[in-house]
PDB file of C-alpha atoms and ligand atoms in Angstrom:
ATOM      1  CA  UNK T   1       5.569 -23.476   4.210  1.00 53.00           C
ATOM      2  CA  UNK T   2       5.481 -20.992   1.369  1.00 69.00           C
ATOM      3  CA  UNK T   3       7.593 -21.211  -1.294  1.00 82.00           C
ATOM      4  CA  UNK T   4      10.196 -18.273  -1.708  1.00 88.00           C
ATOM      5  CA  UNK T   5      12.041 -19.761  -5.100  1.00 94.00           C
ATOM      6  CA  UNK T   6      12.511 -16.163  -7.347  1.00 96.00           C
ATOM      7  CA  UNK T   7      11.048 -16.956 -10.874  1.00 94.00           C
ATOM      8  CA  UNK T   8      13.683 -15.312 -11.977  1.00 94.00           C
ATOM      9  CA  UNK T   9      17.510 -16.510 -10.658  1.00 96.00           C
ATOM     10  CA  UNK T  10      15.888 -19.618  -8.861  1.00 96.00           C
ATOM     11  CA  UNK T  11      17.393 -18.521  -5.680  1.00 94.00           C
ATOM     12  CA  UNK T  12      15.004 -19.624  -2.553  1.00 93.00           C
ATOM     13  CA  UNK T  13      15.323 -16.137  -0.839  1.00 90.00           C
ATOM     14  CA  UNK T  14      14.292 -15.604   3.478  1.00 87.00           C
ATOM     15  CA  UNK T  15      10.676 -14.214   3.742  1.00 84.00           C
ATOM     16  CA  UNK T  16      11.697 -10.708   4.289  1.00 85.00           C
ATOM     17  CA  UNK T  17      13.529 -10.764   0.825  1.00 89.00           C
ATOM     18  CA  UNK T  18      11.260 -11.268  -1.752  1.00 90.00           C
ATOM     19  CA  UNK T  19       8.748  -9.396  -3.584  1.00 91.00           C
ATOM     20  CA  UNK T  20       5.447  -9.931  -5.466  1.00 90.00           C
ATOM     21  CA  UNK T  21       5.352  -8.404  -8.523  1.00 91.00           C
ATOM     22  CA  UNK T  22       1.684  -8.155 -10.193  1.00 88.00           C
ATOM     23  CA  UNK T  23       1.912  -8.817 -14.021  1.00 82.00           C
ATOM     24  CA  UNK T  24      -0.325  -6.720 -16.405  1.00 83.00           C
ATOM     25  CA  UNK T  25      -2.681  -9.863 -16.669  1.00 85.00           C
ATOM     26  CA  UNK T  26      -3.320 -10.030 -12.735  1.00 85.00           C
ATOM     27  CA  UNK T  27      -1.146 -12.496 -11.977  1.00 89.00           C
ATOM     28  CA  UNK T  28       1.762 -12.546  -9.171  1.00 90.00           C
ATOM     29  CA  UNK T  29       5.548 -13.532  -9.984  1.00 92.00           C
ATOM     30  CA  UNK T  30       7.441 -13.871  -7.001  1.00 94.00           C
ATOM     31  CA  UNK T  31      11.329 -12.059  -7.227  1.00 95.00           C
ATOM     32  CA  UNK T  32      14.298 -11.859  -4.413  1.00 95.00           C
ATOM     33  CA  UNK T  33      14.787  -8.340  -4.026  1.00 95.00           C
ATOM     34  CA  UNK T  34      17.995  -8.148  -6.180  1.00 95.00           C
ATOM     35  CA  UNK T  35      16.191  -9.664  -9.574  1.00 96.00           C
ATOM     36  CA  UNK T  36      13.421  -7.137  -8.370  1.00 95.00           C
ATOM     37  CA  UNK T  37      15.944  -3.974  -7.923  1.00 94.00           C
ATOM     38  CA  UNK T  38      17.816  -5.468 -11.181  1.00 93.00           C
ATOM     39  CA  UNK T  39      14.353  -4.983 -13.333  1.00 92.00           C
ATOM     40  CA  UNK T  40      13.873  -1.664 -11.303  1.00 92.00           C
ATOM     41  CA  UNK T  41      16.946  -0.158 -12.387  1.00 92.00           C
ATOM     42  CA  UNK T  42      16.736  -1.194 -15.910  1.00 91.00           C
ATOM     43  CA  UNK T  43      12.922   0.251 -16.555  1.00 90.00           C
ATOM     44  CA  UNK T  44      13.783   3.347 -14.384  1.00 88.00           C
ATOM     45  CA  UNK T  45      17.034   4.119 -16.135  1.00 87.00           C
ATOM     46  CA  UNK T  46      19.082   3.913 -12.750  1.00 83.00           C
ATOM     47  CA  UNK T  47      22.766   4.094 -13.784  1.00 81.00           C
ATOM     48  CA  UNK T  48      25.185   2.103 -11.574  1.00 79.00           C
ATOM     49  CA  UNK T  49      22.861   0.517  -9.407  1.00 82.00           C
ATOM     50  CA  UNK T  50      24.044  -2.073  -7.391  1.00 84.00           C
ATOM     51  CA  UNK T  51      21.583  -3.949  -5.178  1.00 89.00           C
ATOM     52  CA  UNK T  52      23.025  -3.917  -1.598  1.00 90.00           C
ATOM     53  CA  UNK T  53      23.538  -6.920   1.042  1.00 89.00           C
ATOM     54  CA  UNK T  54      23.319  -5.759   4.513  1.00 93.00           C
ATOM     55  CA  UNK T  55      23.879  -8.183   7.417  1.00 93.00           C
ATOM     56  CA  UNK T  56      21.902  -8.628  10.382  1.00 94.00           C
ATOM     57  CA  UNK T  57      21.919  -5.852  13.107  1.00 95.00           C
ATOM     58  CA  UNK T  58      21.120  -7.104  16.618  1.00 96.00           C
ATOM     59  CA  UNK T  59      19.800  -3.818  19.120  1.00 96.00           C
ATOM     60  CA  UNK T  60      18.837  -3.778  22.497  1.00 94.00           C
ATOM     61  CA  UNK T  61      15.472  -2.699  23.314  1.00 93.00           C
ATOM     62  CA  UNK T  62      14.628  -0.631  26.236  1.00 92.00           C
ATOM     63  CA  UNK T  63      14.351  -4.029  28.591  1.00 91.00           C
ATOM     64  CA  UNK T  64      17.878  -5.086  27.547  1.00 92.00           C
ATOM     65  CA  UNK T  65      16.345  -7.897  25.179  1.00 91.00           C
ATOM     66  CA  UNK T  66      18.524  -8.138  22.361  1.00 93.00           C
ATOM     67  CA  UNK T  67      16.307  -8.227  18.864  1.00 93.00           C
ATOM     68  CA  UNK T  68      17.915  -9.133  15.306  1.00 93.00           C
ATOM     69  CA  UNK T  69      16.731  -7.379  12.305  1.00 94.00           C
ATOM     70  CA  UNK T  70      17.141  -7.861   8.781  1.00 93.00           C
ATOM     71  CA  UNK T  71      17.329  -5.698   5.773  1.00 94.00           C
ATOM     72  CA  UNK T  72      15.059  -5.522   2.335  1.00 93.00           C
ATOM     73  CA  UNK T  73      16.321  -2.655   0.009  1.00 94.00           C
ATOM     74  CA  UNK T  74      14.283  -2.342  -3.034  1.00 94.00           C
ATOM     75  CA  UNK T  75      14.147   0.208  -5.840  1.00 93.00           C
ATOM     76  CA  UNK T  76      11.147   2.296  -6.274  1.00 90.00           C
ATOM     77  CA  UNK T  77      12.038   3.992  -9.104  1.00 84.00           C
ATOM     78  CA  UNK T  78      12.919   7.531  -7.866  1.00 88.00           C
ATOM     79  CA  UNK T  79      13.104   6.452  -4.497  1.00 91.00           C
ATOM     80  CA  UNK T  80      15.363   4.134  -2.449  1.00 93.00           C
ATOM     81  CA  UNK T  81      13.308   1.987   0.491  1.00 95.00           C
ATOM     82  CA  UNK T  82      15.318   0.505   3.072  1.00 95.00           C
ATOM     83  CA  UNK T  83      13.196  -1.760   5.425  1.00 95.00           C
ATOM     84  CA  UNK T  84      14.316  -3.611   8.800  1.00 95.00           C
ATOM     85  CA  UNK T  85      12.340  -6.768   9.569  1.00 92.00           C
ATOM     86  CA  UNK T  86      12.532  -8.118  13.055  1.00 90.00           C
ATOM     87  CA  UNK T  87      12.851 -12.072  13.304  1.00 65.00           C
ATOM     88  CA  UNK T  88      10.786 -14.712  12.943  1.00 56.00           C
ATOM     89  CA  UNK T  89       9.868 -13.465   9.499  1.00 51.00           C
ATOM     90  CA  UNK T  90       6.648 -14.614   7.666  1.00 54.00           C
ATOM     91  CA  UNK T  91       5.214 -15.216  11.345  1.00 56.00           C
ATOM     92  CA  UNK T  92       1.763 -16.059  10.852  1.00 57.00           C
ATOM     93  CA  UNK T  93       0.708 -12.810  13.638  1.00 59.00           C
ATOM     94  CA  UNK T  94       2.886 -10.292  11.642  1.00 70.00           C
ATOM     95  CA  UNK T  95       4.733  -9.792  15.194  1.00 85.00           C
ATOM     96  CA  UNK T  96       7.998  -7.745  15.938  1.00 91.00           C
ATOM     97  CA  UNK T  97       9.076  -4.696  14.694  1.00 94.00           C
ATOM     98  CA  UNK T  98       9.597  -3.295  11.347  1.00 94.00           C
ATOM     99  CA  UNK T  99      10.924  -0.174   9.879  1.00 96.00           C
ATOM    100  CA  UNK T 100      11.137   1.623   6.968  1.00 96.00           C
ATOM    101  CA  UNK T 101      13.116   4.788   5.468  1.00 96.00           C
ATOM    102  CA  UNK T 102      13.406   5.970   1.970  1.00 95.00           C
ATOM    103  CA  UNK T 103      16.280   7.939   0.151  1.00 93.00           C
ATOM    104  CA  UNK T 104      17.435   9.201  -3.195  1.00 90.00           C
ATOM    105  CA  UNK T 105      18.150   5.924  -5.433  1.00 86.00           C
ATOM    106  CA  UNK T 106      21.764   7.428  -5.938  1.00 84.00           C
ATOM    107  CA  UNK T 107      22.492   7.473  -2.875  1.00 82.00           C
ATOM    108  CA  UNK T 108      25.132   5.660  -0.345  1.00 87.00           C
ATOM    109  CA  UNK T 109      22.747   3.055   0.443  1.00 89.00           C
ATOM    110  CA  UNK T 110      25.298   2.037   3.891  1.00 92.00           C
ATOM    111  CA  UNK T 111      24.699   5.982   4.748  1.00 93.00           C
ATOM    112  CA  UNK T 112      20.581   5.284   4.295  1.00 94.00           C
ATOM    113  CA  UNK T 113      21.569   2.126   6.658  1.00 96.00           C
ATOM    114  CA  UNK T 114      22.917   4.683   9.436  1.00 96.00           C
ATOM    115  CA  UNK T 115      19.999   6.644   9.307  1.00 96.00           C
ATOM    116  CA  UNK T 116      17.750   3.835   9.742  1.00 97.00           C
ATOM    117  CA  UNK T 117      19.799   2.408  12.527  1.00 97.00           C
ATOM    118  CA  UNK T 118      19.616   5.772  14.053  1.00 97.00           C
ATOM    119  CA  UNK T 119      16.058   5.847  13.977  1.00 97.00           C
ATOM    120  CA  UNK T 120      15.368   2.246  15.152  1.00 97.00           C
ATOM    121  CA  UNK T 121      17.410   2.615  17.833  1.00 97.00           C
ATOM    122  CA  UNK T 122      15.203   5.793  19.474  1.00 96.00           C
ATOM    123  CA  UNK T 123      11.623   3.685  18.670  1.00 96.00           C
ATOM    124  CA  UNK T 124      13.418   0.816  20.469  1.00 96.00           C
ATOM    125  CA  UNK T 125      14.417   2.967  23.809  1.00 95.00           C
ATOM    126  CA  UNK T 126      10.585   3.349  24.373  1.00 94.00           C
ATOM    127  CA  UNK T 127       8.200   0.857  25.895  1.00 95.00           C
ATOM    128  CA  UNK T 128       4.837   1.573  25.681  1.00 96.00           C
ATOM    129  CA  UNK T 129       3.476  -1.314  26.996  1.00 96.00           C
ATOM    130  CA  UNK T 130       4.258  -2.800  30.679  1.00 95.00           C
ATOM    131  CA  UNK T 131       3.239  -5.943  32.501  1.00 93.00           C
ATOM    132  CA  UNK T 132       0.923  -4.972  35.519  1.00 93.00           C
ATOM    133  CA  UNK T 133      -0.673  -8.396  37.531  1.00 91.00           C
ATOM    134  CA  UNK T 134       0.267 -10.502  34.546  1.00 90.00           C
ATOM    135  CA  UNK T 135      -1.576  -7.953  31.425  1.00 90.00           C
ATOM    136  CA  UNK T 136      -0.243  -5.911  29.562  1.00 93.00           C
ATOM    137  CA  UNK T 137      -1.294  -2.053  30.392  1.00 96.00           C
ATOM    138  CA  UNK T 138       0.172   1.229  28.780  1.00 97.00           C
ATOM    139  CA  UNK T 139       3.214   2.265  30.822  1.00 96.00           C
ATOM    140  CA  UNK T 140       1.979   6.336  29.864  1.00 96.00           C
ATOM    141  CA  UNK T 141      -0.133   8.479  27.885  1.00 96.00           C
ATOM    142  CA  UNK T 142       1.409   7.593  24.227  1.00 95.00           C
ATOM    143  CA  UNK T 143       0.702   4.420  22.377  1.00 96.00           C
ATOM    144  CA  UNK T 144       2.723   3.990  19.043  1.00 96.00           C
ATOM    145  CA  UNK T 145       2.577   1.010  17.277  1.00 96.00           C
ATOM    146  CA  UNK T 146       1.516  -0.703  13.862  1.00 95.00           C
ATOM    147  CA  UNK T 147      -1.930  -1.755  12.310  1.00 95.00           C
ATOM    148  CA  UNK T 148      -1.688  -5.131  10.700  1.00 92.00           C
ATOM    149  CA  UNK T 149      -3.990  -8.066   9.063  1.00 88.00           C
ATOM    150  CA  UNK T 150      -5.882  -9.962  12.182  1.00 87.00           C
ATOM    151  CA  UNK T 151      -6.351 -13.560   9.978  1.00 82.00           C
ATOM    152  CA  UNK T 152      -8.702 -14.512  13.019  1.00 85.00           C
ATOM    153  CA  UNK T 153     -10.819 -11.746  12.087  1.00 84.00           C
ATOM    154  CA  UNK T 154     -10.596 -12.323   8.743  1.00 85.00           C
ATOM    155  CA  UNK T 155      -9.364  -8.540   7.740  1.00 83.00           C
ATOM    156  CA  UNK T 156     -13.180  -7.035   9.246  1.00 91.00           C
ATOM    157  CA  UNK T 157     -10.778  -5.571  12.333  1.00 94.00           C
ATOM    158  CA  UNK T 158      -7.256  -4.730  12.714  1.00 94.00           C
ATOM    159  CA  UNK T 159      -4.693  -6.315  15.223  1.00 93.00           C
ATOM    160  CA  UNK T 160      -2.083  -3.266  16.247  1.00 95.00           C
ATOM    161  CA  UNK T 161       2.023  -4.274  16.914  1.00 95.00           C
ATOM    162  CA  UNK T 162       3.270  -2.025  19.592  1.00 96.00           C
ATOM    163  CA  UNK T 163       6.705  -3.252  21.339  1.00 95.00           C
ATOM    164  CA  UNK T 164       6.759  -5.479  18.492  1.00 93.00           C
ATOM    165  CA  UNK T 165       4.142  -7.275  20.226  1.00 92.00           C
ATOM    166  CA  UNK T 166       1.103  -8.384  18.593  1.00 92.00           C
ATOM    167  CA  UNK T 167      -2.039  -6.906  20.450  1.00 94.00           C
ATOM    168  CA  UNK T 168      -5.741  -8.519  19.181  1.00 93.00           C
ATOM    169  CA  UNK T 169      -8.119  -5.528  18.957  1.00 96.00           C
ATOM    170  CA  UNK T 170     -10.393  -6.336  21.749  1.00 95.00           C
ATOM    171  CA  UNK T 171      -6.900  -6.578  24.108  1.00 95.00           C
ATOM    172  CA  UNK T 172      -6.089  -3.053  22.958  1.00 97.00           C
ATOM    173  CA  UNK T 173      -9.804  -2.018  23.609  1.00 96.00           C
ATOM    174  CA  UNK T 174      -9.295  -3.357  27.374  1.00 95.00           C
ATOM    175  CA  UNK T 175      -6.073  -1.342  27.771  1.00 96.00           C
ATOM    176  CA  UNK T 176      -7.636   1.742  27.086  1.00 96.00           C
ATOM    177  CA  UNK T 177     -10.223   0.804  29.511  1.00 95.00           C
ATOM    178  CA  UNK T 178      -7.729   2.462  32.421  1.00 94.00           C
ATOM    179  CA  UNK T 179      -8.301   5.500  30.324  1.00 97.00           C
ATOM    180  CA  UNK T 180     -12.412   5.988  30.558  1.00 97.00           C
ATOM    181  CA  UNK T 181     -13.212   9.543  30.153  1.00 98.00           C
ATOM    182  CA  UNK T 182     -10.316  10.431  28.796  1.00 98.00           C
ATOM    183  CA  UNK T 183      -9.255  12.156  24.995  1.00 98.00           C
ATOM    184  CA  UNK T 184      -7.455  10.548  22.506  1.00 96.00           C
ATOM    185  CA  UNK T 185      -5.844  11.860  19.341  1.00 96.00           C
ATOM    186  CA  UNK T 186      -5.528   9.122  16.192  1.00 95.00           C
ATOM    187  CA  UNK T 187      -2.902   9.985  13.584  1.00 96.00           C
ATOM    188  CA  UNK T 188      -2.131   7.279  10.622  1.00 97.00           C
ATOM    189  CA  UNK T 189       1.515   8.134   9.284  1.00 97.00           C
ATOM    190  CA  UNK T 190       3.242   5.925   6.571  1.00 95.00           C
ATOM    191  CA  UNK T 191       5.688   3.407   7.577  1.00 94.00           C
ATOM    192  CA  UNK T 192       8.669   5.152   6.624  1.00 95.00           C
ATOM    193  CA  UNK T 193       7.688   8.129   8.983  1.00 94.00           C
ATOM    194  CA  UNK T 194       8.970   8.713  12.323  1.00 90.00           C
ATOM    195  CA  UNK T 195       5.996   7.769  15.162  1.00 86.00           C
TER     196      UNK T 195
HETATM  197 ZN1   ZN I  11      16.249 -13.601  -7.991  1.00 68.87          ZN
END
């Protein structure tokens, strides 16, 4: 079990809400997003800033499965990043979904919450993935999804999340077996774009 305790309030914060902050000399100090946001604010000269607390927001995906996210805002300085972590957290396989959106720092941050609700809600009405004689096989011709850490490959290949799903590389490479012969077009967007 790691230990979430912020270094700087003492408050043992969930997975998804705390931050590692590298110190000049190389090493990490752990902070809950509000001490983080707090420092933010302070070096960055935000006015007014007041660190949000946004409770959990439960969606349907496009099966009807009901999936519970939580929220991390931090501060980035000129930039406001709103991020929604689907349950279990800290999940050794970095499964489920996650999204991201950024804003103006000044900004309504319950209005940045909208938009991100807005635009987890159309990722969530597509499946990509279906079950076909007990494996997984792409339901169409578009696979969107997320690279993450394989810690059985020891970083030397990716896994991919798609359907917040956790897919080994070698699983993906038999999916797109169906598709021999066939193009493909690769493009790497950052996590607070739309896929
Ligand atoms: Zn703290």
């Amino acid at each position: 079990m790691t230990d979430n305790t912020c270094v700087q309030c003492g408050a043992v914060a969930p997975p998804h809400d705390v931050v590692r902050v590298a110190s000049p000399d190389g090493a990490f100090r752990l902070l809950c997003s509000r001490c983080f946001n707090i420092e933010i604010a302070h070096l960055a000269e935000v006015r007014a800033f007041e660190h949000p607390e946004f409770t959990p927001v439960r969606l349907h995906d496009a099966d009807g499965v009901v999936r519970e996210f939580h929220f991390r805002s931090l501060l980035f300085g000129d930039q406001r990043s709103l991020e929604a972590f689907e349950l279990p957290f800290g999940n050794e396989d970095c499964a489920g979904y996650r999204f991201q959106l950024l804003g103006d720092p000044q900004s309504d941050p319950f209005e940045l919450l909208g938009d991100l609700v807005q635009k987890m809600k159309r990722a969530l009405a597509f499946r990509h993935l279906v079950e076909d004689a007990g494996h997984l096989v792409v339901a169409e011709t578009t696979v969107r999804g997320r690279i993450e850490w394989d810690g059985d490959e020891s970083g030397r290949l990716p896994c991919v999340v798609i359907d917040g799903k956790r897919v080994n590389w070698s699983e993906f490479g038999a999916m797109l077996m169906s598709f021999e012969g066939w193009q493909f077009r690769i493009e790497l967007l950052d996590p607070s774009d739309e896929a």
